[in-house]
CSV table of C-alpha atoms in Angstrom, one decimal:
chain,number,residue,atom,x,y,z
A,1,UNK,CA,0.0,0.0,0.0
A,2,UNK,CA,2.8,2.5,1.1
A,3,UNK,CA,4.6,1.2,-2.3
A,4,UNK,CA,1.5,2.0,-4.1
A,5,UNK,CA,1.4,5.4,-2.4
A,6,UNK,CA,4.4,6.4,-3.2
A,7,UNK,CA,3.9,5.6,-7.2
A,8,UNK,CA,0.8,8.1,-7.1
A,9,UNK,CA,2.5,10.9,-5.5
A,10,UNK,CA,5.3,10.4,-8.5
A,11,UNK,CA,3.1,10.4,-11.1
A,12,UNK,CA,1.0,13.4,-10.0
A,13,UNK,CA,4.5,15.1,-9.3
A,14,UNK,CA,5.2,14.3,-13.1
A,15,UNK,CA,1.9,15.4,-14.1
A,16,UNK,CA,2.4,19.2,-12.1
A,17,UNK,CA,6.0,19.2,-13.9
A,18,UNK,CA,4.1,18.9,-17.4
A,19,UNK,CA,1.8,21.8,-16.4
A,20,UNK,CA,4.7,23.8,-15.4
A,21,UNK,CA,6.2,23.7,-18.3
A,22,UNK,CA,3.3,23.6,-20.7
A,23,UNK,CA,2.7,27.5,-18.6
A,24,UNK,CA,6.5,28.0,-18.9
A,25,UNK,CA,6.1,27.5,-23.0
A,26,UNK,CA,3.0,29.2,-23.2
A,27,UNK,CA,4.4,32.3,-21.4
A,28,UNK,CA,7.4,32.2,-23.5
A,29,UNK,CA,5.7,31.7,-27.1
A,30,UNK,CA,4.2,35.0,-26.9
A,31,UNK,CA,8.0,36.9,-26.2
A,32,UNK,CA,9.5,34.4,-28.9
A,33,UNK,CA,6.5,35.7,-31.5
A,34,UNK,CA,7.1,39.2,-31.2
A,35,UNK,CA,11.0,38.5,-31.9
A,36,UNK,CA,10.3,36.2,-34.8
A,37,UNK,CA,10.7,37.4,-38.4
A,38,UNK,CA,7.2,36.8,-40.4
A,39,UNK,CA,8.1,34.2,-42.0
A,40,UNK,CA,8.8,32.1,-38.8
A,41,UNK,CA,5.5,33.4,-37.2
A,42,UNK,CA,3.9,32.2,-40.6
A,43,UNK,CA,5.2,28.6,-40.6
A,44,UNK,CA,4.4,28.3,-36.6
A,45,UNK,CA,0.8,29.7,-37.3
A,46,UNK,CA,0.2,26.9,-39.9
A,47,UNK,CA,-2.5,24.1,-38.8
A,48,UNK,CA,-3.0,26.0,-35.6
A,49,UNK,CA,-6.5,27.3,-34.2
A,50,UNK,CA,-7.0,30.9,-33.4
A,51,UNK,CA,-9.4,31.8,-30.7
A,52,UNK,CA,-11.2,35.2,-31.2
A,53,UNK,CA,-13.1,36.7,-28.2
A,54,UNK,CA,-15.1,39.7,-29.8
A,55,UNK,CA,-18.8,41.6,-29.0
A,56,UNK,CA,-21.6,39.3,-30.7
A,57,UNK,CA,-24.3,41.6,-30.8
A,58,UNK,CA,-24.4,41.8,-34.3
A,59,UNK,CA,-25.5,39.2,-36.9
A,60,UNK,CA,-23.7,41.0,-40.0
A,61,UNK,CA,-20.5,40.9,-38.3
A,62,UNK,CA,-21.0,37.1,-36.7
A,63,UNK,CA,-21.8,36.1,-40.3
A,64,UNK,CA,-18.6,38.2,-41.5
A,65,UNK,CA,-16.3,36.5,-39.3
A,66,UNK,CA,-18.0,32.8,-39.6
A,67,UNK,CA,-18.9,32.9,-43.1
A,68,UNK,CA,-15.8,34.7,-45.3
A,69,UNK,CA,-13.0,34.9,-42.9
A,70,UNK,CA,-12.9,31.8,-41.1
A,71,UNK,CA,-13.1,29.4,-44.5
A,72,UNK,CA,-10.6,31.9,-46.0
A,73,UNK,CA,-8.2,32.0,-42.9
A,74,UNK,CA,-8.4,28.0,-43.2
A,75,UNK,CA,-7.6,28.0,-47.2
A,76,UNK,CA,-4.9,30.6,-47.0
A,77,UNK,CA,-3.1,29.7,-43.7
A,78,UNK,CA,-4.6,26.1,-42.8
A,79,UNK,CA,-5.6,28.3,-39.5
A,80,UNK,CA,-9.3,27.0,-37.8
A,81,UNK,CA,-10.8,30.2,-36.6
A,82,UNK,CA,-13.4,30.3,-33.3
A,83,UNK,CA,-15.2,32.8,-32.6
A,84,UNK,CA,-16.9,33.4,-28.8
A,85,UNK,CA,-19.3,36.3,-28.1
A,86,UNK,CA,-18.0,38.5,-25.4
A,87,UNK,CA,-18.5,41.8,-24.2
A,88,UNK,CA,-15.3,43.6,-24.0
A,89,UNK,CA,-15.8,44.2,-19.9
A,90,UNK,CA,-16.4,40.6,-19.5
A,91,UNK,CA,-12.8,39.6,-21.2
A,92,UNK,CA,-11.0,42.3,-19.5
A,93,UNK,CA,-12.4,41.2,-16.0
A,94,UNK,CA,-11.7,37.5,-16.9
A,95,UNK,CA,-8.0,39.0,-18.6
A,96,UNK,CA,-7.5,40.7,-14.9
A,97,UNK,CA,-8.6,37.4,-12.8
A,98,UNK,CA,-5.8,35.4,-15.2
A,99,UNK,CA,-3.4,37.8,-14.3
A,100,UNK,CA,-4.2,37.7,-10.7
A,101,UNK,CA,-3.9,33.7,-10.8
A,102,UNK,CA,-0.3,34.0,-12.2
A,103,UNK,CA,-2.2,32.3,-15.5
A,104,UNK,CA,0.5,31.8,-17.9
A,105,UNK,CA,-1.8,30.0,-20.5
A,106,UNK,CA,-5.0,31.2,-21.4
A,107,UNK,CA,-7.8,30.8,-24.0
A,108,UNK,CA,-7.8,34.3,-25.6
A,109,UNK,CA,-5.3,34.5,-29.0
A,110,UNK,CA,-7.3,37.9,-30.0
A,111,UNK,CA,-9.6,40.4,-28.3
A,112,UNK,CA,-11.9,43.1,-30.2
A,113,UNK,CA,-10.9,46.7,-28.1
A,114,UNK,CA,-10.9,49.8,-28.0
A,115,UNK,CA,-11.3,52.9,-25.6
A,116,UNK,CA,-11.2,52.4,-21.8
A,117,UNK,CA,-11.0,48.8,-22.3
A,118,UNK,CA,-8.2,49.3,-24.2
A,119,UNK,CA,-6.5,51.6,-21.9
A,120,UNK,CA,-6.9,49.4,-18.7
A,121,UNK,CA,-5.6,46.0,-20.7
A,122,UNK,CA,-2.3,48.1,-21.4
A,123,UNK,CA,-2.2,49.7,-18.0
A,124,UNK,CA,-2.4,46.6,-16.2
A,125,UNK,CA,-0.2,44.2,-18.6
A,126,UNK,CA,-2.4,42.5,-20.0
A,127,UNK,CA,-1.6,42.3,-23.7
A,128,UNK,CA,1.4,40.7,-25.2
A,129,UNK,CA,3.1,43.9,-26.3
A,130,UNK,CA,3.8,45.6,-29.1
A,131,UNK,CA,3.2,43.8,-32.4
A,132,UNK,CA,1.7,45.7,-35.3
A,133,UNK,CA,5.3,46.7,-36.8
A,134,UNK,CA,5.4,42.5,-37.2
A,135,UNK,CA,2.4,42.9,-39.6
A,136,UNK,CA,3.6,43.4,-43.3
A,137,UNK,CA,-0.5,44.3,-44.0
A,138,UNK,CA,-0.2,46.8,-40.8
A,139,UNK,CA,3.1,48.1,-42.5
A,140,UNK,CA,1.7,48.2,-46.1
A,141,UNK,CA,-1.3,49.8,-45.8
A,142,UNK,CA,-2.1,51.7,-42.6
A,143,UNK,CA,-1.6,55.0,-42.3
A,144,UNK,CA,0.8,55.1,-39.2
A,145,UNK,CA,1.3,58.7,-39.2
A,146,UNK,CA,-2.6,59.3,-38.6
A,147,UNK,CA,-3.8,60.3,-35.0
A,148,UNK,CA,-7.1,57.8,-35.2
A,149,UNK,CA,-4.5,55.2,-35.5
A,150,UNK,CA,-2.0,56.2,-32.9
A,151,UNK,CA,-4.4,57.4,-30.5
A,152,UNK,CA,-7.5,55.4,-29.1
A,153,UNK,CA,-10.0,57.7,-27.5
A,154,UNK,CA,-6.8,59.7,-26.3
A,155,UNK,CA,-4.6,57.5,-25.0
A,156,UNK,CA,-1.5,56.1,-26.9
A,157,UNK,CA,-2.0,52.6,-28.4
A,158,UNK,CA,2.4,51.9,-29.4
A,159,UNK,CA,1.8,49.0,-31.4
A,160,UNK,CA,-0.4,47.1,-28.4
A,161,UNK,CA,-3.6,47.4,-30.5
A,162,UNK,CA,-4.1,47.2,-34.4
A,163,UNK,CA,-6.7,48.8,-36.6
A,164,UNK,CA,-10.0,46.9,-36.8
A,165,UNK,CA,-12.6,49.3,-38.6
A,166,UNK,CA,-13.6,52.6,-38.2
A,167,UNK,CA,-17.0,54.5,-37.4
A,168,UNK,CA,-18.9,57.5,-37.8
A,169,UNK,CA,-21.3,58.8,-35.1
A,170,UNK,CA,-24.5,59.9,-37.6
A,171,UNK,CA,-28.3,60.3,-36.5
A,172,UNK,CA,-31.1,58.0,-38.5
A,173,UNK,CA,-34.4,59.6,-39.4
A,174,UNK,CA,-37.7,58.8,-40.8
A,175,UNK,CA,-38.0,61.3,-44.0
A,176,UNK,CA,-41.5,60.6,-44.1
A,177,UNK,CA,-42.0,62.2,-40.8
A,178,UNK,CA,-38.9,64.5,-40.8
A,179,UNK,CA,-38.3,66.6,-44.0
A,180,UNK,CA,-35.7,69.1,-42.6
A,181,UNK,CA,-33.0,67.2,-40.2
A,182,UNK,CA,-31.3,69.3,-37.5
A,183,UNK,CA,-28.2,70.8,-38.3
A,184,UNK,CA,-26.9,71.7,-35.0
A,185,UNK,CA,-27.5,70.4,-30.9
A,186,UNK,CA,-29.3,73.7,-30.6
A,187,UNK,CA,-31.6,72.7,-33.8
A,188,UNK,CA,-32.3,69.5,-32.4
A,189,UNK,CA,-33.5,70.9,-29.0
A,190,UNK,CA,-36.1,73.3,-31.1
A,191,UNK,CA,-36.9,70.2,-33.2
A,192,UNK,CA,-37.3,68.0,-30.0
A,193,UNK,CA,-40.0,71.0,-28.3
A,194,UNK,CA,-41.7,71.3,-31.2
A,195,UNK,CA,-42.3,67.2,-31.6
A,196,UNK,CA,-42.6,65.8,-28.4
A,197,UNK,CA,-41.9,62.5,-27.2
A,198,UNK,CA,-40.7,61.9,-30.4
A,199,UNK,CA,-37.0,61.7,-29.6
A,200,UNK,CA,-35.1,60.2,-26.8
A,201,UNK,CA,-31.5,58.9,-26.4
A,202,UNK,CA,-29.7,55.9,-24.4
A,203,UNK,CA,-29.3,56.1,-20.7
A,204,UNK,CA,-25.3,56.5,-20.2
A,205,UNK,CA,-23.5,54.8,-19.6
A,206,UNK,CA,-24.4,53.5,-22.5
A,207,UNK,CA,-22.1,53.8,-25.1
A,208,UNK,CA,-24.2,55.9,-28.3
A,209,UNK,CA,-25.8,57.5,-25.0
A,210,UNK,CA,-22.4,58.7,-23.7
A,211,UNK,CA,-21.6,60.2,-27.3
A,212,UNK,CA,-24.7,62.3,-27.7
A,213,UNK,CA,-23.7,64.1,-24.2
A,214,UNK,CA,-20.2,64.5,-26.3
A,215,UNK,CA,-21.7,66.3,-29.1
A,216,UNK,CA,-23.6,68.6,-26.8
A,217,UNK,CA,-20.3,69.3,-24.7
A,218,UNK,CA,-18.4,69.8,-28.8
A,219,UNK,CA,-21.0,72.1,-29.4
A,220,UNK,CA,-21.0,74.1,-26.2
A,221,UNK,CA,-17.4,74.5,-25.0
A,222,UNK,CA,-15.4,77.2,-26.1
A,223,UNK,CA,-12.4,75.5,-27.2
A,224,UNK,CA,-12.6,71.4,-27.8
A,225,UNK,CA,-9.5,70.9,-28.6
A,226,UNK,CA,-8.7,71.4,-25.3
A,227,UNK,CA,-10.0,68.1,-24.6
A,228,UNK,CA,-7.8,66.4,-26.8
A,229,UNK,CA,-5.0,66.7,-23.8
A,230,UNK,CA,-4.4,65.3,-20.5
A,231,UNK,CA,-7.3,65.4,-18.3
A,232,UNK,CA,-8.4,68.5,-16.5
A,233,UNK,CA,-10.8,68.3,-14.1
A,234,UNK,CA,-11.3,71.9,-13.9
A,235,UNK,CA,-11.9,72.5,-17.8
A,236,UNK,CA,-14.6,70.3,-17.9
A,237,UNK,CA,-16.1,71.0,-14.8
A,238,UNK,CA,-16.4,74.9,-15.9
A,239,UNK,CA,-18.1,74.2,-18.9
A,240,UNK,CA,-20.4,71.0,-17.7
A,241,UNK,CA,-22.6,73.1,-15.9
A,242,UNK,CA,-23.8,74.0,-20.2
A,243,UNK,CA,-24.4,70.9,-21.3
A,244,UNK,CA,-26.5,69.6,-18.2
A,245,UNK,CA,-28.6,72.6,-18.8
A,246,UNK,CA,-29.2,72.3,-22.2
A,247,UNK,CA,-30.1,68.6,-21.3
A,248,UNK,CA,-32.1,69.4,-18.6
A,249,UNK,CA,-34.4,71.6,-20.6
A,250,UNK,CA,-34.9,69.2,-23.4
A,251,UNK,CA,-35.8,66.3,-20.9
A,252,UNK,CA,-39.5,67.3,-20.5
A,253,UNK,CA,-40.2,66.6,-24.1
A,254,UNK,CA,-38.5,63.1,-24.5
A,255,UNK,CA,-40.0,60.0,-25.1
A,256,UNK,CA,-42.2,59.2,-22.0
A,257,UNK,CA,-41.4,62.9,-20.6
A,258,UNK,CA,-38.0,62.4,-19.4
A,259,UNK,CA,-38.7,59.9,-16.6
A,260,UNK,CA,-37.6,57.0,-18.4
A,261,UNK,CA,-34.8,56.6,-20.8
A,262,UNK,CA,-33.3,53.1,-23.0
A,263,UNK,CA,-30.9,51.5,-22.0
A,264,UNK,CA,-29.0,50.8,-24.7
A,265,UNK,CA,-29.2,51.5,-28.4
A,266,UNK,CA,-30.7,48.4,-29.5
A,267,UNK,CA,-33.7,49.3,-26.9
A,268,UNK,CA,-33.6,53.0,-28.8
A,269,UNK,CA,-34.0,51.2,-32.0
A,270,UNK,CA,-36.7,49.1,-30.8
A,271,UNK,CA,-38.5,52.0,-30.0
A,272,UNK,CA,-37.8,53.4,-34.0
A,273,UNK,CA,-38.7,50.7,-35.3
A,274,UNK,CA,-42.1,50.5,-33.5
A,275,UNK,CA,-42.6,54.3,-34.7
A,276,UNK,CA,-42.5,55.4,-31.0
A,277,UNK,CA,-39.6,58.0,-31.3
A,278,UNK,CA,-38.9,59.2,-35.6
A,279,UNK,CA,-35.1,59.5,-35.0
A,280,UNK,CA,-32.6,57.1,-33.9
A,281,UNK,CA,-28.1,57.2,-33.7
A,282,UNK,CA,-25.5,55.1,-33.5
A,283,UNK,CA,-21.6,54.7,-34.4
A,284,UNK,CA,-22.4,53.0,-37.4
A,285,UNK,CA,-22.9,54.9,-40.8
A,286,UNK,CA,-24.3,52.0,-42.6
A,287,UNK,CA,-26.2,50.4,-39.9
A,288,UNK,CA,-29.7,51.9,-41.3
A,289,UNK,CA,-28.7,50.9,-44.5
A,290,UNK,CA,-28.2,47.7,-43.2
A,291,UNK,CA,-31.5,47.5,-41.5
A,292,UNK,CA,-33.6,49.1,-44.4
A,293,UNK,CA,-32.0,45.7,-46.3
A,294,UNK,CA,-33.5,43.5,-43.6
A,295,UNK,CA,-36.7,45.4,-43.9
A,296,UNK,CA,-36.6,46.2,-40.0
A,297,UNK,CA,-36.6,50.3,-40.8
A,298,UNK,CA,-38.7,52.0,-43.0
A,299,UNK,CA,-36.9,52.3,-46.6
A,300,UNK,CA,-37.9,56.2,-45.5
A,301,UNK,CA,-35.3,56.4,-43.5
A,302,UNK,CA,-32.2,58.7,-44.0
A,303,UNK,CA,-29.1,59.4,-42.1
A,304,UNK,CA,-27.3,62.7,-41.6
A,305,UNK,CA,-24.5,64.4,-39.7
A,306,UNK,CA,-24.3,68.0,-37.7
A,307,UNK,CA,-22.9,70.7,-39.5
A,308,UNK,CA,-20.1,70.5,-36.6
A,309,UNK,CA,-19.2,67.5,-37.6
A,310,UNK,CA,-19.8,64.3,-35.7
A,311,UNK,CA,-17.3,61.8,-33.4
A,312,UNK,CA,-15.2,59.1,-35.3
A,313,UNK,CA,-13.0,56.6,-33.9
A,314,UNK,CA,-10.9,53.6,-34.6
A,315,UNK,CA,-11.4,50.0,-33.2
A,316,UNK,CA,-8.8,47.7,-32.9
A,317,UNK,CA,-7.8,44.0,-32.2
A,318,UNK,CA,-5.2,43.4,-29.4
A,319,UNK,CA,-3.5,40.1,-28.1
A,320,UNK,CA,-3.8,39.1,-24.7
A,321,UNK,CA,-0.5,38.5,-22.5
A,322,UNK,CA,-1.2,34.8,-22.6
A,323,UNK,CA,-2.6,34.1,-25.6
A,324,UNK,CA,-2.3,30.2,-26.3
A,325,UNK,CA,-1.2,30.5,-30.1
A,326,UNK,CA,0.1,34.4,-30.7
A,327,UNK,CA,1.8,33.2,-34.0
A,328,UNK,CA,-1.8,32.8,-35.4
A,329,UNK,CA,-3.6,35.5,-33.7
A,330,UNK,CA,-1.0,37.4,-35.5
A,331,UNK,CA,-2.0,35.7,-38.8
A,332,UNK,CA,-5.6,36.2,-38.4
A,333,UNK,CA,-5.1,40.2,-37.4
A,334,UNK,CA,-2.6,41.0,-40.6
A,335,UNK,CA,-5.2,38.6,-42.6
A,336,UNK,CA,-7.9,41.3,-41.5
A,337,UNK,CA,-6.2,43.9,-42.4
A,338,UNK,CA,-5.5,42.4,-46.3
A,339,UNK,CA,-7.9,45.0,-48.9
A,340,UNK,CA,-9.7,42.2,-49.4
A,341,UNK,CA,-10.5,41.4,-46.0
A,342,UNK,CA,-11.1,45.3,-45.7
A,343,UNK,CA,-13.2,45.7,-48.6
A,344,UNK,CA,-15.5,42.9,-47.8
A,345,UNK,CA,-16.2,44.2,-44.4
A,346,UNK,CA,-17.4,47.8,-46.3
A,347,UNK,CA,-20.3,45.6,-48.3
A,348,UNK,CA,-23.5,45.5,-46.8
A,349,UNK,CA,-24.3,41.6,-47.4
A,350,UNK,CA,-22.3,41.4,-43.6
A,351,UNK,CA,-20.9,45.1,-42.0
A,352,UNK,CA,-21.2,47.6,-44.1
A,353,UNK,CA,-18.1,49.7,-42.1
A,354,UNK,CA,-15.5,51.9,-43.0
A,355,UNK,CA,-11.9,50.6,-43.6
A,356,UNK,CA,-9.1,51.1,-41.5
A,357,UNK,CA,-6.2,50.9,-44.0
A,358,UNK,CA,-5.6,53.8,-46.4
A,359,UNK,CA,-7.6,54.1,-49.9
A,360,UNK,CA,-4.3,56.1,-50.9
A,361,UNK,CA,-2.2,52.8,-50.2
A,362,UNK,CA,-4.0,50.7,-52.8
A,363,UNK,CA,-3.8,49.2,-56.0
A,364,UNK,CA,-5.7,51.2,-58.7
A,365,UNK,CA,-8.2,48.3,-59.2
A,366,UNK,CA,-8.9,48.1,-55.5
A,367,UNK,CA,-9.5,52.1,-55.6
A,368,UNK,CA,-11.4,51.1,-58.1
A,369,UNK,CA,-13.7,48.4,-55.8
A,370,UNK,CA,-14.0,51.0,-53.0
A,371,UNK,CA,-15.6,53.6,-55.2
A,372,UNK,CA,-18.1,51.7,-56.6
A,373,UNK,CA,-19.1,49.9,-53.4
A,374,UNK,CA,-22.9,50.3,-52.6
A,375,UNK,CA,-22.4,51.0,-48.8
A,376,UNK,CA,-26.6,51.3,-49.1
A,377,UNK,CA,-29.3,53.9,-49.3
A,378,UNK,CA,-28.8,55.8,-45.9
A,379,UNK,CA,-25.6,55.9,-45.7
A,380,UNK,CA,-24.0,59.0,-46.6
A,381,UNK,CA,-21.0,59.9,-48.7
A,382,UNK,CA,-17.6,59.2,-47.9
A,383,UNK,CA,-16.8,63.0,-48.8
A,384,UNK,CA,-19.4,64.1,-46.3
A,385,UNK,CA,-18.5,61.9,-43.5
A,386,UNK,CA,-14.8,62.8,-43.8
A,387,UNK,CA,-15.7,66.5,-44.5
A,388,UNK,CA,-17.2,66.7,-40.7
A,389,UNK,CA,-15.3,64.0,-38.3
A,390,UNK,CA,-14.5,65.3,-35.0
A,391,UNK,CA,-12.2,63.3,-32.8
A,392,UNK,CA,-12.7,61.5,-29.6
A,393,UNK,CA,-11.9,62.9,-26.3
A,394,UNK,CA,-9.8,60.9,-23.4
A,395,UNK,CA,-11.6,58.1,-21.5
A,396,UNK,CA,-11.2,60.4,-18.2
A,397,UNK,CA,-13.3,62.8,-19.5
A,398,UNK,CA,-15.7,60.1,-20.9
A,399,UNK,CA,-15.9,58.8,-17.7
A,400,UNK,CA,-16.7,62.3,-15.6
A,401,UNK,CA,-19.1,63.0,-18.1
A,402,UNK,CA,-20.8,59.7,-17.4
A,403,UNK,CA,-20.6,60.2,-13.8
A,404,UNK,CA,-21.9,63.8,-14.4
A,405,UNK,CA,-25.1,62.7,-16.3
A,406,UNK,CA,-25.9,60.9,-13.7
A,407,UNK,CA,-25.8,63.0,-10.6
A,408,UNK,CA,-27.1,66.3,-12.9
A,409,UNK,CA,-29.5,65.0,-15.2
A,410,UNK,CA,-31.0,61.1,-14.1
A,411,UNK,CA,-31.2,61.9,-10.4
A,412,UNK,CA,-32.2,65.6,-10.7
């Protein structure tokens, strides 16, 4: 019995050495990637599986990812692509609980980031570290001069994130119902009295919610760029005091008066598409186009932009410090940044969104293909959505702002 004993304790010994070093590997494969040349991360990522944790609210994009990039990534790179369905917060908080454990293998190769998500991952270690200058697609064409690309709602991304997509802030409308769109925040407060309960927006936190508070703040302070630097308390706090007024005397004549608001965009267009509220807003130019195609908005509807201009930012895909396979999760990202991977995402059959590699960095034939995509019937022109992008402000201030609505406009 002791003899027996003794050969169990051996073999789970054995068995916690084989962990070890499968941990002491895993940690190690993510530092030996990003010193690799690509054609070494190339060859490892062959026959591998990538793991892609990403937000699954949208079919379009699901069908994007399962339907043309996975069979593609398999053809081109014998790479098997999963996708899981994941709110940002939830992968970050399960990122931090890894990191807390000592977790040197995890099941992340690729997160979908951006913003304060973004920010915390780097702050607290827990991406792999610089790779996009490993990335010949990243290299080719991305322009790595641009602010959008360096910059992620403020804050510096140094290679830790690449270039997803990006998107356009733009409000939807029912041209049956509207004929003359607001131009301006003030407009829209005039339109909003004169048509009430016919207009509402998300509850922020919320994320479109916490960008129409932006454009009111854009509107109102007397210098926005100012925002653009490091966060001061002061600057915002002396010109809040604005934007909570102008939102207080709008709430009256909201959808249900003011005393309830959605709580997220898709409950906002819910309340569109049952003809409860005529206008609607999001971060996606070509989502109404999208969802004229699917018959769930009125082909009446239109989209348009404040004379101002409206907010536009960059997402991005980042690898976590443990990723299981980086080798391929670098494969997958520079395959989604290919034009062709790029282009595909811009038609409406799955996304509809704008590219994040540079139309000047392409062959004239894929000029070509850009120009002539039919990004739908709402969705404005590229011209005028470039014509009036304003940038995003730092996450601190996103977050006060949050914090502000709150206390001065939801509990007032």
């Amino acid at each position: 019995m002791k003899k027996l004993s003794i050969i169990i304790l051996m073999f789970l010994l054995f068995l916690s050495g084989c962990s070890s070093n499968t941990n002491n590997n895993s940690k190690q494969a993510g530092e030996n990637s990003l010193k690799s040349d690509w054609k070494e991360i190339k060859a490892k990522a062959k026959g591998s599986k990538v793991n892609i944790f990403m937000w699954g609210g949208d079919e379009g994009i699901n069908r994007y990812i399962d339907e043309w990039v996975a069979p593609r990534l398999k053809e081109q790179y014998n790479i098997e692509l999963k996708r899981y369905p994941m709110d940002a917060v939830e992968f970050i908080n399960k990122l931090k609980t890894e990191k807390r454990a000592n977790k040197k293998a995890g099941e992340m190769d690729v997160i979908w980031v951006n913003g304060e998500n973004f920010k915390t991952a780097k702050n607290e270690k827990l991406l792999l570290g610089p790779f996009t200058s490993k990335l010949p697609n990243f290299k080719q064409y991305v322009d790595t001069e641009s602010d959008d690309i360096n910059y992620d709602f403020g804050f510096p991304t140094e290679g830790y994130e690449a270039p997803w997509g990006k998107v356009q802030f733009v409000f939807a409308y029912d041209s049956n119902k509207i004929t003359n769109p607001p131009k301006s925040i003030d407009e829209l407060k005039d339109w909003v009295k004169k048509n009430p309960g016919k207009f509402t927006y998300p509850a922020p936190p919320d994320f479109t919610g916490s960008a129409f508070i932006r454009h009111v703040l854009y509107e109102k302070s007397k210098d926005y760029n100012a925002y653009l630097n490091k966060f001061d308390e002061e600057l915002v706090k002396g010109e809040a005091d604005q934007v909570w007024n102008f939102l207080n005397e709008m709430e009256p004549f909201l959808w249900r008066k003011g005393r309830s608001y959605p709580q997220s965009l898709s409950q906002l267009e819910q309340l569109y598409k049952n003809g409860e509220v005529w206008m609607t807003m999001g971060y996606d130019e070509a989502n109404a186009s999208n969802l004229i195609k699917t018959g769930e908005y009125p082909a009446s509807t239109k989209t348009f932009v404040l004379d101002k201009g409206t907010l536009s930012n960059t997402h991005f895909l980042a690898i976590p410090y443990n990723a299981p396979n980086p080798d391929g999760a670098l494969a997958l990202i520079n395959f989604l940044l290919s034009p062709a991977a790029q282009m595909k995402k811009m038609e409406l059959e799955y996304w509809g969104e704008n590219m994040s590699i540079s139309v000047d960095r392409l062959s004239e034939q894929d000029k070509h293909i850009v120009e002539s995509t039919d990004r739908g019937p709402a969705t404005l022109s590229q011209e005028k959505l470039s014509s009036h992008r304003i940038p995003e402000i730092g996450g601190e201030y996103v977050q006060w702002l949050e914090r502000g609505w709150i206390e001065n406009v939801a509990n007032k």
